[in-house]
Phi, psi and omega in degrees: 000319186286325172300323184293313185295310179311313180299315179303311174299320174299319196281325175289333164304309191293322187255016174307140179080359177291128181219145182263353177288123172295154177303127173282134164244133178276133181308141180286130168229131184277123183250140177288148182298320178219164174285154181290328172223095177177162175278151177298320181291117178282149177279130176291109185259133174266158179307318191266046193293343172298335170300343179291349179276344183057049183239103177304327172291328173286322177296321182289323179297308185296324177299324168294312182299314177311323192270318203243343182304128189298320173297327173294311180295316177297329185286323179296318180284329175295334177289315176306318176297316171310311175295330174291322189282330181286333162304309174306313183292320179301332186297328178298340175272001188241158177291156178252149185222133183228153185224143169220158183209155182206166167203144184207174186216132177247149172221144176257193181302321186269119173305342179287339185283353191299141179222159195245125166261137184235135172216151176216149176206158179218130185242129178232132185223140177221131176267128181286128173271062192289327184243025173067025183284319185296320180289329178288325179294321179296318189289326179300304181288344174291310182301324179298320185290321179291325177287333172289326177296310172299323177295320184288331178289307181301332174293323176302304182307318182296317182294317173306311187301308184304316181293320171303314178296309183308306176302317178279325172307319176297320178297322180300320188283318178302321181286321173291337177285312167316311173292324175301317186286314182292318182287331171295329173294327190288308175312313179292323171299321176297315176310318184282339176279317177291331169314301186302317179291325187285309179310325189270002186088348184267006164221151188281165174285340172296311186304314177311300184303314181302312178294320172297309168310321174288333173289314175312308186300319188283325175297321180291314186293327177302315182302320178302312185291328183295312175303324177295330186289315185290325176304305189297325173287336172285325171306315180289332183290326176285327171301324179272006176089019189241165179282137180300151179081003178256354187256120184259110188240117176282162167109138181230000179205149168279358173297146186089348187272152177263138174256112186283154172274128181228129172251130190286340195072204184270146183295330178293338183294334177302333188292341183256323191280338188260133184284328181292329175291314184291332172301311186295328181282334184281346175283322176302308182306314179297306178310317180292321175297324180296333174296313183300324190287321182293317180295325188287341183284344174291345191255161178309151164242139182244135176242138179247136172213152176230144172229141174232132177225150168233149175221148174216152179273028177137158176312121168091005176262160176296148184261147177253121182246158176207145174231149177216136178250142180215153173221152183224136174250115176252123185240112176290103188266309177222116186234020176072017178083011177292320181293316185295314182299322172302321178288320181296321179297313188297316188285322170300321171304313188284340169280326170306306186300324172308306178301314171298327180287312175297316173298331174284328170295314177300320180291326183295320169304319175299304175310323181283322167301318184285325177290328182282332176285323180296325176300312180297308186293321184292331169297310182298326178294314168308305176310317184289320169308314184297325180290307187296340173278327179290318173294321176292330180280335178292321189286332187280327176295325175285335176285314179302324174290317181286330174287319175308318178283356185082016193261348173225162185274175181296324184296331171298310168305309182305317177300318181289329179293316182290330177295323182295317177305311179290323167312303180306313182296307184309315186289325177298323172297319185288324172317298178310311180306314179294319180294324179294312191289337175281326166306302180305330182286316174309303185303324182298335185260003179103353180055036179085001180267147176206158189286351189276000000 
């Protein structure tokens, strides 16, 4: 028996450090040297990047969402599960210890001959990780934990983006509701003028009917915007982990918000700045380790054990003790291809995740390029709509004065009125587009997250 143990220990020493896990190499992805619209020098992005919009309402809402959002809280528990799985996997590298105890009482025909029997035992077992299978499982669990943590950071970033976009959308809708109220008031005032002119015989029934239709259309449009405001408020409440109608969100306009200027830096920096990329790579590292575990299963396993036992014929009597040492060798001889299939499966999974990683990197480049293009285009559109709004407002005021004086017909007034409504609505929309583009760019660049 002692020779078996010594042989096992010598084998362990000889094969120490033997690992079946292939060396990990990050998949090569062709990255452009620079983005098409951006500075090589990257903007320093903080984790609380939303504060750059200078909105106290958004700051309060974001704090509440990060603390109470249900998806984020569920993600926290996923990280706890991954941490527990790592603890479970790590136990395979340590000995297992078990104890036992027993007591009994025996009787013969004579009750006075009863005797008490006591026993206790202790067993220690340890599996030698000769081919690194257990170590590979631990490495896979550690990589899974890292991937889950990176995934949680990516989820936080998604929720941050949804909250910011939802808040700005709500402010935009409230602003559009104000514009709708203003235009509805203008339409009703024009209707009053036409009604007076019609009563005096200076306007036709057609003019009166057209303006009544315009008022009704404005009222219908306002009702739709009012519904959208309620829906946006309810969506923000859910993001903040609250029931609809229970969240009080302040703010009525996008005016006064700061639109930050963001330089993206080099495309290769995204590999470190985006948590979803690190999560995809962690999954790949885990799959690589799983290949090692599957390969190790093809080889023998050695277990060492020791046992100690004690027995006594009653309390206070001397105990008889014994110790035993044992070693066992398990060799997979024929498994019907099950173990080979495990290696093939793990290898194919690793190759699949390598392609997933490459696709994720390419998508990150695309998202950044798209966000940069949106930032540039929305800025130009806002400038154009600002000019169009100023001219539309001037045209409407002039047309009202000229219509009151009888210098133009009603159709001209109606056209300028609709033109002002469209210009106001268009300008409000482009302001939202600029803010949304900034949010998308923050998200595409990792939102202030880094792997360090």
